[in-house]
Tab-separated table of C-alpha atoms in Angstrom:
chain	number	residue	atom	x	y	z
A	1	MET	CA	23.036	4.822	16.998
A	2	ILE	CA	26.978	3.519	17.026
A	3	ALA	CA	27.144	0.291	14.788
A	4	GLN	CA	28.647	-2.745	16.753
A	5	SER	CA	31.370	-4.046	14.269
A	6	ARG	CA	31.301	-7.744	13.686
A	7	PRO	CA	34.244	-10.069	11.970
A	8	PHE	CA	33.800	-11.130	8.056
A	9	GLY	CA	32.687	-7.681	6.603
A	10	GLN	CA	29.895	-8.303	4.252
A	11	ARG	CA	30.305	-12.078	4.634
A	12	TYR	CA	28.900	-11.516	8.062
A	13	ALA	CA	25.524	-12.170	6.164
A	14	PHE	CA	26.413	-15.869	5.892
A	15	VAL	CA	26.424	-15.949	9.947
A	16	VAL	CA	23.032	-14.683	10.213
A	17	VAL	CA	21.908	-17.169	7.389
A	18	ALA	CA	23.435	-19.985	9.486
A	19	VAL	CA	21.563	-19.041	12.484
A	20	ILE	CA	18.373	-18.575	10.687
A	21	PHE	CA	18.904	-21.961	8.946
A	22	PHE	CA	18.958	-23.546	12.500
A	23	CYS	CA	15.581	-21.636	13.737
A	24	LEU	CA	13.863	-22.502	10.384
A	25	LEU	CA	15.030	-26.193	10.940
A	26	ILE	CA	13.850	-26.514	14.548
A	27	ALA	CA	10.393	-24.820	13.410
A	28	ALA	CA	10.187	-27.583	10.871
A	29	GLY	CA	11.044	-30.300	13.496
A	30	LEU	CA	8.066	-28.726	15.670
A	31	ARG	CA	5.703	-28.776	12.817
A	32	SER	CA	6.517	-32.553	11.718
A	33	ALA	CA	6.298	-33.776	15.332
A	34	PRO	CA	2.562	-34.405	15.117
A	35	SER	CA	2.827	-36.603	12.342
A	36	VAL	CA	4.989	-39.298	14.768
A	37	MET	CA	2.512	-38.322	17.713
A	38	MET	CA	-0.517	-39.258	16.073
A	39	VAL	CA	-0.429	-43.000	16.931
A	40	PRO	CA	1.062	-42.768	20.310
A	41	LEU	CA	-1.845	-40.145	21.263
A	42	GLU	CA	-4.360	-42.557	19.903
A	43	GLU	CA	-2.801	-45.282	22.170
A	44	SER	CA	-2.511	-42.913	25.256
A	45	PHE	CA	-5.861	-41.150	25.216
A	46	GLY	CA	-7.860	-43.045	22.745
A	47	TRP	CA	-8.285	-39.870	20.394
A	48	ARG	CA	-9.312	-40.692	16.909
A	49	ARG	CA	-7.002	-40.108	13.726
A	50	ASP	CA	-9.366	-37.518	12.441
A	51	VAL	CA	-9.156	-35.341	15.941
A	52	THR	CA	-5.310	-35.467	15.890
A	53	SER	CA	-5.561	-34.650	12.325
A	54	TRP	CA	-7.685	-31.570	12.864
A	55	ALA	CA	-5.447	-30.338	15.458
A	56	ALA	CA	-2.706	-30.675	13.197
A	57	SER	CA	-4.563	-28.834	10.558
A	58	VAL	CA	-5.366	-25.776	13.099
A	59	GLY	CA	-1.601	-25.684	13.662
A	60	ILE	CA	-0.699	-25.453	10.001
A	61	LEU	CA	-3.501	-23.039	9.274
A	62	LEU	CA	-2.202	-20.660	11.816
A	63	TYR	CA	1.282	-21.177	10.768
A	64	GLY	CA	0.411	-19.583	7.421
A	65	LEU	CA	-1.654	-17.096	8.607
A	66	THR	CA	0.629	-15.666	11.071
A	67	GLY	CA	3.238	-15.106	8.215
A	68	PRO	CA	2.268	-11.965	6.555
A	69	PHE	CA	1.704	-10.150	10.102
A	70	ALA	CA	5.009	-11.393	11.296
A	71	ALA	CA	6.858	-9.933	8.158
A	72	ALA	CA	5.147	-6.624	9.038
A	73	LEU	CA	5.943	-7.127	12.692
A	74	MET	CA	9.621	-7.580	11.839
A	75	GLU	CA	9.592	-4.494	10.226
A	76	ARG	CA	7.543	-2.368	13.023
A	77	ILE	CA	9.481	-3.770	16.298
A	78	GLY	CA	12.339	-5.701	14.710
A	79	LEU	CA	13.214	-8.805	13.631
A	80	ARG	CA	15.077	-9.813	16.516
A	81	ARG	CA	12.267	-9.172	19.006
A	82	THR	CA	9.887	-10.745	16.726
A	83	LEU	CA	11.954	-14.091	16.490
A	84	LEU	CA	12.765	-14.240	20.059
A	85	GLY	CA	9.183	-13.918	20.949
A	86	ALA	CA	8.285	-16.594	18.488
A	87	LEU	CA	10.822	-18.887	20.068
A	88	LEU	CA	9.701	-18.291	23.404
A	89	VAL	CA	5.917	-18.975	22.296
A	90	MET	CA	6.963	-22.469	20.763
A	91	SER	CA	8.936	-23.603	23.387
A	92	ALA	CA	6.304	-22.600	26.188
A	93	SER	CA	3.255	-24.239	24.114
A	94	THR	CA	5.292	-27.446	23.695
A	95	VAL	CA	6.133	-27.522	27.558
A	96	LEU	CA	2.282	-26.853	28.390
A	97	SER	CA	1.341	-29.842	26.148
A	98	LEU	CA	2.887	-32.151	28.598
A	99	PHE	CA	0.075	-31.638	30.986
A	100	MET	CA	-2.896	-32.105	28.296
A	101	THR	CA	-5.768	-34.623	29.147
A	102	GLN	CA	-8.428	-33.272	26.716
A	103	PRO	CA	-8.579	-33.097	22.834
A	104	TRP	CA	-9.018	-29.218	23.282
A	105	HIS	CA	-5.708	-29.057	25.042
A	106	LEU	CA	-3.992	-30.516	21.938
A	107	PHE	CA	-5.427	-27.881	19.935
A	108	ILE	CA	-4.613	-25.044	21.928
A	109	THR	CA	-0.973	-26.023	22.392
A	110	TRP	CA	-0.069	-27.882	19.230
A	111	GLY	CA	-2.608	-26.135	17.240
A	112	VAL	CA	-3.351	-22.358	18.339
A	113	PHE	CA	0.125	-21.589	20.062
A	114	SER	CA	2.725	-23.631	18.387
A	115	GLY	CA	0.964	-22.724	14.963
A	116	ILE	CA	1.327	-18.840	15.801
A	117	GLY	CA	4.782	-19.212	16.922
A	118	SER	CA	6.085	-21.363	14.325
A	119	GLY	CA	4.446	-19.137	11.592
A	120	ALA	CA	6.870	-16.457	12.592
A	121	VAL	CA	9.662	-18.787	12.036
A	122	ALA	CA	8.962	-19.827	8.573
A	123	SER	CA	9.516	-18.817	4.917
A	124	VAL	CA	8.525	-14.983	5.452
A	125	LEU	CA	11.523	-14.993	7.761
A	126	GLY	CA	13.967	-16.372	5.181
A	127	ALA	CA	12.322	-13.872	2.557
A	128	THR	CA	12.788	-11.227	5.146
A	129	ILE	CA	16.599	-11.966	5.773
A	130	VAL	CA	17.387	-12.391	2.099
A	131	ASN	CA	16.093	-9.104	1.142
A	132	ARG	CA	17.794	-7.326	4.131
A	133	TRP	CA	21.147	-8.976	3.900
A	134	PHE	CA	21.583	-9.810	0.070
A	135	LYS	CA	21.817	-7.648	-2.880
A	136	THR	CA	22.934	-10.696	-5.075
A	137	ASN	CA	22.674	-14.539	-4.678
A	138	ARG	CA	19.207	-14.376	-3.397
A	139	GLY	CA	17.893	-17.416	-5.136
A	140	LEU	CA	20.577	-19.571	-3.705
A	141	MET	CA	20.117	-18.202	-0.389
A	142	MET	CA	16.479	-18.585	-0.377
A	143	GLY	CA	17.076	-22.382	-1.552
A	144	LEU	CA	19.482	-22.769	1.330
A	145	MET	CA	17.057	-21.596	3.953
A	146	SER	CA	14.266	-23.449	2.388
A	147	ALA	CA	16.001	-26.477	2.620
A	148	SER	CA	16.214	-26.299	6.410
A	149	SER	CA	12.641	-27.785	6.488
A	150	ALA	CA	14.053	-30.861	4.693
A	151	THR	CA	17.097	-30.988	7.036
A	152	GLY	CA	14.749	-30.554	9.972
A	153	MET	CA	12.983	-33.831	8.741
A	154	LEU	CA	16.423	-35.342	8.275
A	155	VAL	CA	17.586	-34.585	11.756
A	156	PHE	CA	14.515	-34.829	13.752
A	157	LEU	CA	12.274	-37.166	12.512
A	158	PRO	CA	14.366	-40.397	13.022
A	159	VAL	CA	15.055	-39.229	16.722
A	160	ILE	CA	11.496	-38.358	17.675
A	161	ALA	CA	10.061	-41.394	15.858
A	162	SER	CA	12.551	-43.530	18.038
A	163	LEU	CA	11.387	-41.347	21.144
A	164	ALA	CA	7.879	-41.846	20.356
A	165	GLN	CA	8.041	-45.559	19.806
A	166	SER	CA	10.050	-46.135	22.925
A	167	GLY	CA	8.471	-43.662	25.187
A	168	GLY	CA	5.199	-42.475	23.904
A	169	TRP	CA	4.385	-38.818	22.816
A	170	LYS	CA	5.909	-36.887	26.078
A	171	PRO	CA	9.559	-37.357	25.042
A	172	VAL	CA	8.794	-35.818	21.769
A	173	ALA	CA	7.283	-32.693	23.229
A	174	ILE	CA	10.348	-32.671	25.648
A	175	ALA	CA	12.859	-32.824	22.859
A	176	VAL	CA	11.185	-30.126	20.904
A	177	ALA	CA	10.937	-27.725	23.867
A	178	ILE	CA	14.571	-28.014	24.595
A	179	ALA	CA	15.633	-27.757	21.232
A	180	THR	CA	13.621	-24.706	20.454
A	181	ALA	CA	14.855	-22.977	23.752
A	182	ALA	CA	18.442	-23.615	23.029
A	183	LEU	CA	18.184	-21.323	20.133
A	184	ILE	CA	17.497	-18.263	21.938
A	185	PRO	CA	21.058	-17.149	23.072
A	186	PHE	CA	22.234	-17.787	19.492
A	187	VAL	CA	19.724	-15.136	18.091
A	188	LEU	CA	20.656	-12.668	21.010
A	189	LEU	CA	24.296	-13.048	20.381
A	190	LEU	CA	24.738	-13.519	16.805
A	191	VAL	CA	21.514	-11.873	14.759
A	192	PRO	CA	21.796	-8.015	14.197
A	193	GLU	CA	18.833	-6.402	13.309
A	194	ARG	CA	19.976	-5.391	9.627
A	195	PRO	CA	23.581	-4.838	7.810
A	196	ALA	CA	23.625	-1.012	9.077
A	197	SER	CA	23.524	-2.136	12.573
A	198	ILE	CA	27.176	-3.601	12.314
A	199	GLY	CA	28.240	-0.886	9.984
A	200	GLN	CA	27.873	-2.952	6.743
A	201	VAL	CA	25.697	-2.811	3.652
A	202	ARG	CA	23.918	-5.847	2.070
A	203	TYR	CA	25.886	-8.600	0.410
A	204	GLY	CA	27.158	-7.995	-3.197
A	205	ALA	CA	26.191	-4.253	-2.952
A	206	ASP	CA	28.463	-1.409	-3.080
A	207	ALA	CA	29.314	1.276	-0.389
A	208	ASN	CA	26.511	3.493	-1.566
A	209	ASP	CA	23.684	0.988	-1.491
A	210	VAL	CA	20.478	2.044	0.191
A	211	PRO	CA	18.196	-0.590	1.097
A	212	PRO	CA	14.362	-0.567	0.517
A	213	VAL	CA	12.533	0.605	3.473
A	214	SER	CA	9.167	-1.034	4.127
A	215	PRO	CA	6.118	1.130	4.838
A	216	ALA	CA	5.275	-1.270	7.667
A	217	SER	CA	8.263	0.038	9.701
A	218	GLN	CA	5.923	3.052	10.403
A	219	GLY	CA	2.338	3.389	11.519
A	220	ASN	CA	-0.128	0.565	12.010
A	221	PHE	CA	1.721	-2.689	11.077
A	222	LEU	CA	-1.770	-4.576	10.953
A	223	ALA	CA	-3.534	-2.147	8.774
A	224	HIS	CA	-0.511	-2.047	6.406
A	225	THR	CA	-0.396	-5.836	6.013
A	226	LEU	CA	-4.030	-5.971	5.247
A	227	ASN	CA	-3.828	-3.222	2.892
A	228	THR	CA	-0.806	-4.997	1.087
A	229	LEU	CA	-3.286	-7.868	0.972
A	230	ARG	CA	-6.020	-5.873	-0.570
A	231	ARG	CA	-3.804	-4.495	-3.302
A	232	ALA	CA	-2.422	-7.647	-4.173
A	233	ALA	CA	-5.743	-9.279	-4.147
A	234	GLY	CA	-6.549	-7.065	-7.282
A	235	THR	CA	-3.858	-8.684	-9.648
A	236	ARG	CA	-3.990	-11.890	-11.423
A	237	VAL	CA	-0.519	-12.804	-10.761
A	238	PHE	CA	-1.149	-12.839	-6.776
A	239	TRP	CA	-3.791	-15.412	-7.392
A	240	TYR	CA	-2.009	-17.721	-9.705
A	241	LEU	CA	0.995	-17.790	-7.150
A	242	PHE	CA	-1.770	-18.210	-4.032
A	243	ALA	CA	-3.358	-21.171	-6.006
A	244	THR	CA	-0.110	-23.041	-6.940
A	245	PHE	CA	1.112	-22.501	-3.434
A	246	PHE	CA	-2.017	-23.606	-1.939
A	247	ILE	CA	-1.632	-26.853	-4.051
A	248	CYS	CA	2.097	-26.756	-2.726
A	249	GLY	CA	0.829	-26.862	0.818
A	250	PHE	CA	-1.859	-29.577	0.058
A	251	THR	CA	0.790	-32.013	-1.412
A	252	THR	CA	3.510	-31.566	1.156
A	253	ASN	CA	3.107	-30.548	4.730
A	254	GLY	CA	-0.784	-31.200	4.836
A	255	LEU	CA	-0.980	-34.722	3.432
A	256	VAL	CA	2.757	-36.171	3.031
A	257	GLY	CA	4.260	-34.514	6.314
A	258	THR	CA	1.173	-35.340	8.233
A	259	HIS	CA	0.004	-38.594	7.003
A	260	LEU	CA	2.809	-40.637	5.356
A	261	ILE	CA	3.992	-42.177	8.300
A	262	ALA	CA	0.382	-43.290	9.124
A	263	PHE	CA	-0.140	-44.309	5.617
A	264	CYS	CA	3.056	-46.550	6.012
A	265	GLY	CA	1.653	-47.960	9.035
A	266	ASP	CA	-1.619	-49.084	7.515
A	267	MET	CA	0.804	-50.888	5.128
A	268	GLY	CA	2.680	-52.601	7.636
A	269	ILE	CA	5.778	-50.519	7.891
A	270	PRO	CA	7.069	-49.199	11.442
A	271	GLU	CA	7.150	-45.675	12.577
A	272	VAL	CA	11.019	-45.484	12.696
A	273	GLN	CA	11.162	-47.244	9.224
A	274	ALA	CA	8.680	-44.769	7.795
A	275	ALA	CA	10.224	-41.847	9.464
A	276	GLY	CA	13.403	-42.994	7.868
A	277	LEU	CA	11.789	-42.788	4.303
A	278	LEU	CA	10.793	-38.966	5.172
A	279	SER	CA	14.612	-38.488	6.069
A	280	LEU	CA	15.683	-39.859	2.860
A	281	MET	CA	13.206	-37.636	1.273
A	282	GLY	CA	14.734	-34.824	3.204
A	283	ILE	CA	18.419	-35.569	2.012
A	284	PHE	CA	17.281	-35.240	-1.521
A	285	ASP	CA	15.157	-32.322	-0.659
A	286	LEU	CA	18.363	-30.396	0.626
A	287	ILE	CA	19.651	-31.164	-2.679
A	288	GLY	CA	16.902	-30.343	-4.886
A	289	THR	CA	16.015	-27.126	-3.143
A	290	THR	CA	19.645	-25.467	-3.048
A	291	LEU	CA	19.901	-26.642	-6.578
A	292	SER	CA	16.302	-24.821	-7.289
A	293	GLY	CA	17.817	-21.532	-5.734
A	294	TRP	CA	20.758	-21.622	-8.168
A	295	LEU	CA	18.843	-22.410	-11.114
A	296	THR	CA	16.221	-19.674	-9.980
A	297	ASP	CA	19.018	-16.980	-10.359
A	298	ARG	CA	19.540	-18.264	-13.876
A	299	PHE	CA	16.323	-19.616	-15.497
A	300	ASP	CA	12.612	-18.596	-16.026
A	301	PRO	CA	11.186	-19.397	-12.630
A	302	ARG	CA	7.794	-20.320	-14.113
A	303	LYS	CA	9.084	-23.179	-16.030
A	304	LEU	CA	10.857	-24.345	-12.944
A	305	LEU	CA	7.509	-24.349	-11.025
A	306	GLY	CA	6.001	-26.368	-13.922
A	307	VAL	CA	8.481	-29.062	-13.844
A	308	TYR	CA	8.666	-29.309	-10.140
A	309	TYR	CA	4.594	-29.610	-9.677
A	310	ALA	CA	4.550	-32.017	-12.538
A	311	ILE	CA	7.157	-34.231	-10.989
A	312	ARG	CA	5.602	-34.154	-7.777
A	313	GLY	CA	1.982	-34.818	-8.896
A	314	LEU	CA	3.288	-37.765	-10.883
A	315	SER	CA	5.263	-39.076	-7.747
A	316	LEU	CA	2.129	-38.902	-5.603
A	317	ILE	CA	-0.146	-40.711	-8.123
A	318	TYR	CA	2.541	-43.460	-8.190
A	319	LEU	CA	2.648	-44.037	-4.355
A	320	PRO	CA	-0.769	-45.967	-3.819
A	321	TYR	CA	0.346	-48.375	-6.575
A	322	SER	CA	3.913	-48.701	-5.810
A	323	GLY	CA	3.300	-51.729	-3.570
A	324	PHE	CA	5.387	-50.183	-0.759
A	325	SER	CA	8.383	-52.531	-1.334
A	326	GLY	CA	11.637	-51.027	-0.344
A	327	THR	CA	12.803	-50.408	-3.833
A	328	SER	CA	9.586	-48.687	-4.881
A	329	LEU	CA	9.628	-46.348	-1.505
A	330	ILE	CA	13.104	-45.241	-2.265
A	331	ILE	CA	12.023	-44.381	-6.010
A	332	PHE	CA	8.992	-42.290	-4.548
A	333	ALA	CA	11.467	-40.688	-1.954
A	334	VAL	CA	13.962	-39.532	-4.459
A	335	LEU	CA	11.250	-38.417	-7.043
A	336	TYR	CA	9.161	-36.655	-4.453
A	337	GLY	CA	11.969	-35.473	-2.255
A	338	LEU	CA	13.892	-33.450	-4.961
A	339	ASP	CA	11.168	-31.091	-5.178
A	340	TRP	CA	9.560	-31.224	-1.667
A	341	ILE	CA	10.266	-27.302	-0.898
A	342	ALA	CA	12.233	-26.704	-4.227
A	343	THR	CA	8.980	-24.334	-5.146
A	344	VAL	CA	9.928	-21.697	-2.724
A	345	PRO	CA	12.944	-19.965	-4.429
A	346	PRO	CA	11.112	-19.339	-7.929
A	347	THR	CA	7.974	-18.326	-6.241
A	348	LEU	CA	9.628	-15.853	-4.048
A	349	ARG	CA	11.671	-14.393	-7.318
A	350	LEU	CA	8.226	-14.149	-8.912
A	351	ALA	CA	6.573	-12.411	-5.837
A	352	ASN	CA	9.728	-9.904	-5.668
A	353	GLU	CA	9.245	-9.312	-9.403
A	354	ALA	CA	5.736	-8.490	-9.211
A	355	PHE	CA	5.258	-6.565	-6.031
A	356	GLY	CA	8.945	-5.174	-5.401
A	357	ASP	CA	11.537	-5.667	-2.702
A	358	ARG	CA	9.497	-3.390	-0.180
A	359	SER	CA	6.218	-5.186	-0.565
A	360	GLY	CA	7.014	-8.451	-1.607
A	361	PRO	CA	7.930	-10.164	1.619
A	362	ILE	CA	4.602	-9.395	2.968
A	363	VAL	CA	3.041	-10.396	-0.037
A	364	PHE	CA	5.097	-13.587	-0.244
A	365	GLY	CA	3.746	-14.075	3.355
A	366	TRP	CA	0.179	-13.941	2.119
A	367	ILE	CA	1.069	-16.502	-0.491
A	368	VAL	CA	2.699	-18.767	1.927
A	369	ALA	CA	-0.761	-18.146	3.950
A	370	GLY	CA	-2.177	-19.789	0.841
A	371	HIS	CA	0.191	-22.662	1.209
A	372	GLN	CA	-0.913	-23.330	4.700
A	373	ILE	CA	-4.347	-23.209	4.129
A	374	GLY	CA	-3.786	-25.912	1.514
A	375	ALA	CA	-1.696	-27.834	3.935
A	376	ALA	CA	-4.089	-27.443	6.736
A	377	ALA	CA	-7.069	-28.496	4.399
A	378	ALA	CA	-5.079	-31.715	3.461
A	379	ALA	CA	-4.348	-32.488	6.946
A	380	ALA	CA	-7.957	-32.651	7.708
A	381	PHE	CA	-8.756	-34.147	4.532
A	382	GLY	CA	-6.452	-37.012	4.751
A	383	GLY	CA	-7.572	-37.877	8.348
A	384	THR	CA	-11.333	-37.750	7.361
A	385	MET	CA	-10.601	-40.012	4.165
A	386	ARG	CA	-8.891	-42.424	6.173
A	387	GLU	CA	-12.027	-42.544	8.619
A	388	LEU	CA	-14.245	-42.810	5.600
A	389	GLN	CA	-12.719	-45.270	3.473
A	390	GLY	CA	-10.257	-46.917	5.847
A	391	ASN	CA	-7.192	-46.076	3.666
A	392	TYR	CA	-5.440	-43.181	2.140
A	393	GLU	CA	-5.259	-44.272	-1.258
A	394	LEU	CA	-7.836	-41.828	-2.847
A	395	ALA	CA	-6.511	-38.770	-0.662
A	396	PHE	CA	-2.927	-39.324	-2.274
A	397	LEU	CA	-4.395	-39.783	-5.684
A	398	ILE	CA	-6.730	-36.552	-5.712
A	399	ALA	CA	-3.374	-34.861	-4.397
A	400	GLY	CA	-1.355	-35.817	-7.235
A	401	MET	CA	-3.952	-34.744	-9.833
A	402	THR	CA	-3.859	-31.054	-8.100
A	403	GLY	CA	-0.210	-31.027	-8.635
A	404	ILE	CA	-0.600	-31.641	-12.436
A	405	ALA	CA	-3.059	-28.618	-12.124
A	406	ALA	CA	-0.437	-26.548	-10.409
A	407	ALA	CA	2.049	-27.293	-13.313
A	408	CYS	CA	-0.434	-25.729	-15.752
A	409	ILE	CA	-1.222	-22.917	-13.611
A	410	SER	CA	2.450	-21.922	-13.230
A	411	LEU	CA	3.078	-21.627	-16.942
A	412	LEU	CA	0.428	-18.597	-16.999
A	413	ILE	CA	2.239	-16.421	-14.453
A	414	ASN	CA	3.439	-13.095	-15.951
A	415	THR	CA	5.630	-10.703	-13.970
A	416	SER	CA	6.807	-8.838	-16.992
A	417	ARG	CA	5.634	-5.499	-15.369
A	418	PRO	CA	5.008	-4.735	-11.752
A	419	ALA	CA	1.623	-6.026	-10.364
A	420	PHE	CA	0.996	-2.451	-8.668
A	421	GLU	CA	2.843	0.845	-7.792
A	422	PRO	CA	4.801	0.842	-4.954
A	423	GLU	CA	3.654	2.987	-1.985
A	424	PRO	CA	5.493	6.053	-1.430
A	425	GLN	CA	8.953	5.634	0.188
A	426	MET	CA	8.859	6.666	3.830
A	427	VAL	CA	11.715	8.833	5.175
């Protein structure tokens, strides 16, 4: 196969990162849309908060469970094909939701199909790109791509909240469908399969660099994905990372991402103003996650995780007692926002150290599945607690305490030696 040359030499890797950044950004916008649709759906169809919360939790759960299989599928049929298919599924499912009239329609469109589609455009995509295109600066690059979810909130939430407030839930679905479909030509034109496809090596590597080849590139990718889980599940480090990322999802996407706007609504704060609060958090997370990537290249990732989870837990405990004044909410947005996704770069580094560059992305996909299982549990838990108690206070306090627990677990992680022997290199 003749390599197609591209400009910028090794630096073309940054073009790829830019396109993937926007893909991750739009996927984050899709996943955050149910938080602003919750009240309009209740007003349009009379669906209770716990019904829409369960639909959101299905989407979050499948978003996570899809990740490890998507990572293996990227190796088996190609990253470009997997990504393009995922974007098509995301756009089509959002369009189909415009015709929904029953709760199960919401479960199928915004739960099942959007969850599966966006699950392939998630952290595992970023991890695969980092491992394929970079020999150095991996922490910083993963930090930048992880920050795309924060930027997704920053760009999308005020817009879709305004659309929801003025026109209901349908304009939100239309906006998400258009934004997702618009990415397809950029992926087709600007994202090669790997550096060798354009006659290059990984950024920071010398001309003789031979990137690792995943065993998932040949054979049954489903069997390989499950076998990787079986082998990783026999190690203590996997369960420590899985547990901390479960709590990460429980305290971010699941609770705050799904219920903060509704919580603010209960306290008399309008949707657009509450979405502005999430956007402010997005600004500080963009800073915090990028800085976290830089720190991950230089410091012990276990200690970084300990600090991040402790700050998050304390900020969640603080929120119900903040009084929801303008000043107190800004304090919360800064403290919480700085480490919303800051946990991703150190977690990926620990996974690569423990499981190697070849198995690391798939193992990381399973760890991300833990993140989304936690997020799905929190989305359903928050809605259920709201229906049972009439408020969200206890839900946020419990989430804060789990953050403190995750800080302690992080310090127990040990990656000083490989967690398991790598599988034979395929040739």
